[in-house]
XYZ file of N, CA, C and O in Angstrom:
552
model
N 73.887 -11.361 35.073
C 73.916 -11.552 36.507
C 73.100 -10.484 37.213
O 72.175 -10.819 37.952
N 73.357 -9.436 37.046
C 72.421 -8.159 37.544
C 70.558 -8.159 37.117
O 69.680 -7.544 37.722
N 70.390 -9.089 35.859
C 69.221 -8.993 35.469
C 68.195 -10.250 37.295
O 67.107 -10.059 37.839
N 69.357 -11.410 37.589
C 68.803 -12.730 38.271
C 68.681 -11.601 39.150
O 67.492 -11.282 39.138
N 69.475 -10.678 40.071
C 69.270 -10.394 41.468
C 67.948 -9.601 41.760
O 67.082 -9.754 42.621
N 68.159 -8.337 40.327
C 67.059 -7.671 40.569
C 65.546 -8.451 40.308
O 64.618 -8.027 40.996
N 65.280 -9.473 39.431
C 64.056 -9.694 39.232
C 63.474 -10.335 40.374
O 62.260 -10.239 40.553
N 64.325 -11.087 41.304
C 63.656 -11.856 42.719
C 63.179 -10.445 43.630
O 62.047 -10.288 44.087
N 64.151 -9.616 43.751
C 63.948 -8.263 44.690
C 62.745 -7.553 44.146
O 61.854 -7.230 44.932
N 62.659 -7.324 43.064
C 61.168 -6.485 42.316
C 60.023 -7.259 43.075
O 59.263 -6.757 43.903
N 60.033 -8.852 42.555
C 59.442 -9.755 42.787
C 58.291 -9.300 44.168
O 57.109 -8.991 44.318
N 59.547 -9.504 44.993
C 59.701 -9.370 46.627
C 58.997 -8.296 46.709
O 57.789 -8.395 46.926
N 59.570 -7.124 46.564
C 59.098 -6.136 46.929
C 57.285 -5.733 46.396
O 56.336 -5.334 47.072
N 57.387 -6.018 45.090
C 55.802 -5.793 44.374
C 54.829 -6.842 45.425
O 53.896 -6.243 45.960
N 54.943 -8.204 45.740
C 54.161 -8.982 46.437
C 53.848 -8.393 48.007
O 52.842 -8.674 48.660
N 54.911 -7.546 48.427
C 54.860 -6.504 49.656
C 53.703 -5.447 49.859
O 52.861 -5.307 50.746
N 53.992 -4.735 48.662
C 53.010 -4.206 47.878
C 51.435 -4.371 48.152
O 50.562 -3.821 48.823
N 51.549 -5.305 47.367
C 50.217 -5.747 47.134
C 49.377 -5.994 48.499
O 48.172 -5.831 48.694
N 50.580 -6.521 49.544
C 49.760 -6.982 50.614
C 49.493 -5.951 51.991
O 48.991 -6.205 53.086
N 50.098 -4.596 51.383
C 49.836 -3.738 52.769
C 48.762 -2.627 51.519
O 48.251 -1.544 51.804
N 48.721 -3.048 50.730
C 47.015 -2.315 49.816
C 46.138 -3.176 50.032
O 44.981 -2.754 50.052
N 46.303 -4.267 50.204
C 45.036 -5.071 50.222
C 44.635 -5.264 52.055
O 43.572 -5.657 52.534
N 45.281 -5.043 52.428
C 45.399 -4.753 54.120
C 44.899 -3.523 54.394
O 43.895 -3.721 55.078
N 45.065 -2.295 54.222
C 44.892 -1.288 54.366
C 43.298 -0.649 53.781
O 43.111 0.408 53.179
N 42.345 -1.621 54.167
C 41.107 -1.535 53.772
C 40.301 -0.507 54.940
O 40.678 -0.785 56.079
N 39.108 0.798 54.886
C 39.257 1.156 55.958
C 37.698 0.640 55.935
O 36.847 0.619 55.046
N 37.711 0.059 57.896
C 36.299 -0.379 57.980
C 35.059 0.366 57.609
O 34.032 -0.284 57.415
N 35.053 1.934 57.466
C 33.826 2.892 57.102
C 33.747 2.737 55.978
O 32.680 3.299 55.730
N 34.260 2.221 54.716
C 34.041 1.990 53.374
C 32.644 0.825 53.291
O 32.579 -0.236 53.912
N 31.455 1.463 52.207
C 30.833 0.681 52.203
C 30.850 -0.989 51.869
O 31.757 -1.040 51.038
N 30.501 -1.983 51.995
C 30.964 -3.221 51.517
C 29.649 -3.144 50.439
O 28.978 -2.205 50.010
N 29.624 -4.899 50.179
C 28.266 -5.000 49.067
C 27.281 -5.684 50.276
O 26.144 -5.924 49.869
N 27.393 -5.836 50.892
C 26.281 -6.292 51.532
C 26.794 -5.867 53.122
O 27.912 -5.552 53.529
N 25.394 -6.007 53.880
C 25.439 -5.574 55.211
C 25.050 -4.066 55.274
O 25.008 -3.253 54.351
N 24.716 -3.867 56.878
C 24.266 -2.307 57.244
C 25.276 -0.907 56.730
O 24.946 0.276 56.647
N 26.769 -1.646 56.401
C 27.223 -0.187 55.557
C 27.426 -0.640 53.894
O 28.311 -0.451 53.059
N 26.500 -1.130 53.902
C 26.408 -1.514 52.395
C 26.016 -0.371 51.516
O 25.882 0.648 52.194
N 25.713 -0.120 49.841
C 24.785 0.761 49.500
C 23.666 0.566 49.592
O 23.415 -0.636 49.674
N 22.542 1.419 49.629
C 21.506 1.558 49.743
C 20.521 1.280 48.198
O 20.440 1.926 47.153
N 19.765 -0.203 48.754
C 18.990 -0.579 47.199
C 17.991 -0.180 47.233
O 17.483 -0.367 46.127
N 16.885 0.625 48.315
C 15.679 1.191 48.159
C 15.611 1.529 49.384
O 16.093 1.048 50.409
N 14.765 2.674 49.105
C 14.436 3.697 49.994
C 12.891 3.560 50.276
O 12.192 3.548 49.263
N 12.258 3.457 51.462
C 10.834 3.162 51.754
C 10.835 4.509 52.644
O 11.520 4.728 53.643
N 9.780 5.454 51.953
C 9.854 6.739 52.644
C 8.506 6.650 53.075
O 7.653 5.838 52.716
N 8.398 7.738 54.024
C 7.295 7.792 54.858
C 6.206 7.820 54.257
O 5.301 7.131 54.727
N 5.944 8.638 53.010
C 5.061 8.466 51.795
C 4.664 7.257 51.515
O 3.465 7.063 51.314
N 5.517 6.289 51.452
C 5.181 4.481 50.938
C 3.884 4.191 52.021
O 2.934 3.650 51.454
N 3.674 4.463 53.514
C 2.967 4.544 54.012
C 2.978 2.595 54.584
O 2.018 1.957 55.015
N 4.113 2.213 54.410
C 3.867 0.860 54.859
C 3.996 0.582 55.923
O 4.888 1.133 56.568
N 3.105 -0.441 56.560
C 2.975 -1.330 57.812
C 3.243 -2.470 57.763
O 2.763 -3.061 56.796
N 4.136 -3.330 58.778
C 4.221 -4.480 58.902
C 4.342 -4.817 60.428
O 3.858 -4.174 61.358
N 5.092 -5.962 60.488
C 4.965 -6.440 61.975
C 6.817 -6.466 62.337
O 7.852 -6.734 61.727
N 6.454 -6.062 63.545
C 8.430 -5.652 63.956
C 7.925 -6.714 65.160
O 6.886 -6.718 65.819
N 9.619 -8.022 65.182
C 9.126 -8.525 66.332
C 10.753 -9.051 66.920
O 11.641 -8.829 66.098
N 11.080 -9.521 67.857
C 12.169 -9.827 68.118
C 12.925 -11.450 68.220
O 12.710 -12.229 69.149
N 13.806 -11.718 67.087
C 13.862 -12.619 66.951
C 15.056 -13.320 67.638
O 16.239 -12.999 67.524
N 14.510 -14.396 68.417
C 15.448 -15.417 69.391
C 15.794 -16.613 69.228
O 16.490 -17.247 70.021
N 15.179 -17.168 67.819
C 15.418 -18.706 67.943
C 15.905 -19.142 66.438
O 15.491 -20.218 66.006
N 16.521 -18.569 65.862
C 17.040 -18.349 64.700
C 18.358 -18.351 64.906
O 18.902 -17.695 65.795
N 18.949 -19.096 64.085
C 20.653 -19.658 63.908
C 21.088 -18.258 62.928
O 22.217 -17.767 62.927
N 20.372 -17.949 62.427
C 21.571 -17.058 61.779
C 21.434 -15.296 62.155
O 22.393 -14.539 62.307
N 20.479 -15.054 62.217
C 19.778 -13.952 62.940
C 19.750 -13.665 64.513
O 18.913 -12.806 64.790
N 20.473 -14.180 65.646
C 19.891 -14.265 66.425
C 19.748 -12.676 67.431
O 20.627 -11.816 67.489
N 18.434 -12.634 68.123
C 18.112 -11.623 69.184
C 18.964 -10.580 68.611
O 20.067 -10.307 69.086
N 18.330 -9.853 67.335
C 17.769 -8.833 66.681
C 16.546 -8.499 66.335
O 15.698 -9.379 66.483
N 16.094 -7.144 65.777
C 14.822 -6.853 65.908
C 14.372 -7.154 64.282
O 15.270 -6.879 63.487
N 13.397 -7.559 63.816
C 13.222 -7.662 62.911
C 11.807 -7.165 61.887
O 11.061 -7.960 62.461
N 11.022 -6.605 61.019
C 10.354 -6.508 60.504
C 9.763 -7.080 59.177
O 10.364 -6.843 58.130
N 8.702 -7.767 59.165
C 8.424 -8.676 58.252
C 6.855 -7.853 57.320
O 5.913 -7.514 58.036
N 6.767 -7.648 55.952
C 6.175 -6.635 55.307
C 5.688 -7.771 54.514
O 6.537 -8.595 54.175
N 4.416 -7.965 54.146
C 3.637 -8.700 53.491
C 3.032 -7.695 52.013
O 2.370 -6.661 52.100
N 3.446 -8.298 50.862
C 2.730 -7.660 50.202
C 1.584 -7.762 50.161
O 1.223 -8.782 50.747
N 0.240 -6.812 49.466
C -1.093 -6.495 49.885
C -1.314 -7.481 48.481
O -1.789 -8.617 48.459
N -0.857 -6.740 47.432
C -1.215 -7.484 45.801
C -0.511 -8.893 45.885
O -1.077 -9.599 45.050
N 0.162 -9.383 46.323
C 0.723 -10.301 46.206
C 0.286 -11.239 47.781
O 0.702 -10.874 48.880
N -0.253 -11.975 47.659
C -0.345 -12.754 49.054
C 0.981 -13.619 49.972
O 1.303 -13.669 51.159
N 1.540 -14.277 48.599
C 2.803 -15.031 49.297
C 3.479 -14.584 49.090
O 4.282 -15.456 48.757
N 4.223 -13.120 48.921
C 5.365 -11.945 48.440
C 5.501 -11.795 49.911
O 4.495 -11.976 50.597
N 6.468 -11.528 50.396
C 6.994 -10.781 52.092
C 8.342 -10.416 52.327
O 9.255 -11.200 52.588
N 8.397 -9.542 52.252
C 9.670 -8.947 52.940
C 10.425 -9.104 54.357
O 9.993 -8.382 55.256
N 11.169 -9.695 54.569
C 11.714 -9.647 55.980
C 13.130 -8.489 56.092
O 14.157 -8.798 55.489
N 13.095 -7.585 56.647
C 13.978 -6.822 56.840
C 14.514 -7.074 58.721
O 13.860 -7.151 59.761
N 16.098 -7.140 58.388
C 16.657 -7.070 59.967
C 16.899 -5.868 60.338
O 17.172 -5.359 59.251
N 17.018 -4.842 61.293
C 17.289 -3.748 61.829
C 18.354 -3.685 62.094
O 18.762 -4.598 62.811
N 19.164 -2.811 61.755
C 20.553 -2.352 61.766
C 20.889 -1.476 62.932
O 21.895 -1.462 63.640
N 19.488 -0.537 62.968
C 19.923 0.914 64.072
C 19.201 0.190 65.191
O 18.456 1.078 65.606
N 19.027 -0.618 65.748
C 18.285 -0.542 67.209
C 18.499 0.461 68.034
O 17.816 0.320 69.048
N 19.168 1.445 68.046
C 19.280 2.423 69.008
C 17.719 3.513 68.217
O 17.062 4.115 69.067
N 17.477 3.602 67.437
C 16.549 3.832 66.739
C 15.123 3.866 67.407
O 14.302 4.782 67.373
N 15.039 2.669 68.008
C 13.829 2.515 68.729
C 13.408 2.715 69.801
O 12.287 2.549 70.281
N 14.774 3.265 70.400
C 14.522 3.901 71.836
C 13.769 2.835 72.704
O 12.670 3.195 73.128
N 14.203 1.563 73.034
C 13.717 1.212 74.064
C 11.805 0.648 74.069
O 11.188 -0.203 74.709
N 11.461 1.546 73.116
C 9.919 1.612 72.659
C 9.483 -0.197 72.245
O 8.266 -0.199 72.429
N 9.755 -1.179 71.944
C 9.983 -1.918 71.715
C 10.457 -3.536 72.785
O 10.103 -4.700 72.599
N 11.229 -3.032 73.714
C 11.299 -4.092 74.962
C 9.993 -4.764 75.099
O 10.153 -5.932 75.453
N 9.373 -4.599 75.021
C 7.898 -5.506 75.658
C 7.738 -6.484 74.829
O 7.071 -7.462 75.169
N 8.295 -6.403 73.643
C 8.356 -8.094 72.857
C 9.630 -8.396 72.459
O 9.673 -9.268 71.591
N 10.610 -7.982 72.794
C 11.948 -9.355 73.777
C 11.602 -10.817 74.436
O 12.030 -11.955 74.246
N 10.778 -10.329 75.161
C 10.779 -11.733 75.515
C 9.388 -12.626 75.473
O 9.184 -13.816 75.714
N 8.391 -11.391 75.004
C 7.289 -12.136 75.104
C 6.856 -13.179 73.701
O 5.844 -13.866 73.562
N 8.044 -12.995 72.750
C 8.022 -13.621 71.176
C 6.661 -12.841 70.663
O 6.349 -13.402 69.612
N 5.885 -11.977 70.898
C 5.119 -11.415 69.969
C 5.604 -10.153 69.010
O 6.634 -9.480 68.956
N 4.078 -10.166 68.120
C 5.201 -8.979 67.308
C 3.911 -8.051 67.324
O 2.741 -8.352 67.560
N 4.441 -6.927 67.027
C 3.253 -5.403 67.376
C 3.259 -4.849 65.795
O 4.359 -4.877 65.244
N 2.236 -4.396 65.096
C 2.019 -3.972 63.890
C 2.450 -2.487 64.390
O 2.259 -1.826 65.410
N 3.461 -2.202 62.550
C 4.104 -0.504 63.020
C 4.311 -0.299 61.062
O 4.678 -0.920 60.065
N 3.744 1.089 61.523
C 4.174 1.957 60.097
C 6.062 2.423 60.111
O 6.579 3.013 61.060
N 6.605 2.114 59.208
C 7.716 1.857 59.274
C 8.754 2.857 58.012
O 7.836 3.010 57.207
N 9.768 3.471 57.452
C 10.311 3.600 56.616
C 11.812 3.439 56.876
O 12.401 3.290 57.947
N 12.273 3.505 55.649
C 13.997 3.538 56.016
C 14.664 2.940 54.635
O 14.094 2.693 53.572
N 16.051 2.784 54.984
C 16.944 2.835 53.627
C 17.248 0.997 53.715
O 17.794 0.568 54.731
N 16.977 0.334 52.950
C 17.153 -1.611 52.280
C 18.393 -1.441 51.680
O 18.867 -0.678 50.839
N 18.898 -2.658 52.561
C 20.473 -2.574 52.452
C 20.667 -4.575 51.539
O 19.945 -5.497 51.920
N 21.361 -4.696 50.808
C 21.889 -6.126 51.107
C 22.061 -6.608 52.240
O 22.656 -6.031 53.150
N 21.406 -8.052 52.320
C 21.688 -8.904 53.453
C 23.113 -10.076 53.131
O 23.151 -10.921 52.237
N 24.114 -9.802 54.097
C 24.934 -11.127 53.913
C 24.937 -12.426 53.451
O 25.377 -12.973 52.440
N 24.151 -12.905 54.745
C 23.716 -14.179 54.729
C 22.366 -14.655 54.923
O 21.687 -14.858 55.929
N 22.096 -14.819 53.245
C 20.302 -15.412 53.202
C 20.206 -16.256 54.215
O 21.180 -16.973 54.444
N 19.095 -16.356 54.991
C 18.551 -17.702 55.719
C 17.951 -18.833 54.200
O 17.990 -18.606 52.991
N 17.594 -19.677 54.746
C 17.054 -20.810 53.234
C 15.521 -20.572 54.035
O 15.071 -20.775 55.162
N 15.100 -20.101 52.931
C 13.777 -20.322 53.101
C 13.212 -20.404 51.570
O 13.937 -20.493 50.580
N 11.366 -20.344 51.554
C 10.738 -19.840 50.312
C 11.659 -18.605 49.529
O 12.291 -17.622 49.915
N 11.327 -19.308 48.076
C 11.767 -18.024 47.194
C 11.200 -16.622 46.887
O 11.701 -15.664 46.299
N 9.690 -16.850 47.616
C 9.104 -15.654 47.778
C 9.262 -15.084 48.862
O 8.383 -14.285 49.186
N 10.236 -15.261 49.637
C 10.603 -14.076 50.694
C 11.866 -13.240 50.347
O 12.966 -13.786 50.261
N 11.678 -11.769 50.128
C 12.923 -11.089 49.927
C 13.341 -10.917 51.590
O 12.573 -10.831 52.549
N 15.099 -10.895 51.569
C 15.903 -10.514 53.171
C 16.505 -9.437 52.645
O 16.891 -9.384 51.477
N 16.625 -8.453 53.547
C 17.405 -7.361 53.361
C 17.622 -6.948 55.007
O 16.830 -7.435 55.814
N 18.680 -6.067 55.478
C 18.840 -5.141 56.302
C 18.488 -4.007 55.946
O 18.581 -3.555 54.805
N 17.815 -3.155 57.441
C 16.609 -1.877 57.149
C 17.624 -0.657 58.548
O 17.770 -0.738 59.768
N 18.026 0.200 57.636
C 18.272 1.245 58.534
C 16.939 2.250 58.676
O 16.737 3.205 57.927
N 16.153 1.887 59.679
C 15.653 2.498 60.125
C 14.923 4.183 60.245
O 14.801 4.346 61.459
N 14.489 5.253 59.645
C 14.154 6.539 59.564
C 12.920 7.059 60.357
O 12.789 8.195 60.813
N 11.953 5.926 60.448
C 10.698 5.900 60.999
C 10.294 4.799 61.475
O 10.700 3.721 61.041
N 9.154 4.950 62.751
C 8.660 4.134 63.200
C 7.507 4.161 64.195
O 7.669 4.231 65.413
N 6.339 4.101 63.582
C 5.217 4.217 64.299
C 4.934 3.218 64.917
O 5.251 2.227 64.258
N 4.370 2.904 66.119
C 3.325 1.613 66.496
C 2.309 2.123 66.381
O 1.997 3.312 66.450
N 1.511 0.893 66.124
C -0.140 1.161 65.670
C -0.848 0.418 66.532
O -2.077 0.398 66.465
């Protein structure tokens, strides 16, 4: 008789358990994907790369964020699209193509994060989120 009462109460209590640890997640912990994700490459100022940063508005999954799109040189149909994580980053430098849909060529570096949610596109486009370190216009 003592074995029935306690095994429902353990029961009880362990499933309690489980659910204020699995609750008790803290939001600053990195995830696997997104801007506090880990960091899968580092493009330092040395890499010396340029692409085009432009602001994107008509996109379902992306929308009115800043974005940078990196074409490889050796590779013609290779391109990188990175979304910007830090917009505070850019100081404002950048407003003039909000609304005009153009995009301005800029030497660029920063830390490539996993992206959440691929858009469907070509298989030769890599997506990632780009925290930001540098940013020239050219």
């Amino acid at each position: 008789m003592k074995n029935r009462i306690n095994t429902p109460l353990i029961c009880l209590l362990m499933l309690i358990g489980i659910l204020f640890i699995s609750c008790d997640k803290n939001d600053d912990e990195p995830s696997d994907c997104g801007c506090n994700s880990e960091t899968n490459y580092t493009i330092t100022e040395t890499d010396s790369l340029i692409g085009k940063i432009y602001y994107r508005s008509q996109n379902s999954t992306y929308n009115n964020l800043y974005s940078i799109i990196y074409k490889e040189v050796q590779y013609s149909n290779s391109s990188t699209f990175m979304i910007v994580c830090n917009e505070d980053f850019l100081n404002n430098e950048f407003e003039d193509i909000k609304n005009s849909g153009e995009s301005v060529e800029v030497k660029f570096s920063g830390d490539l994060k996993s992206i959440c949610e691929k858009p469907n596109g070509p298989a030769d486009i890599s997506y990632y989120r780009i925290i930001l370190t540098s940013i020239e216009r050219l």
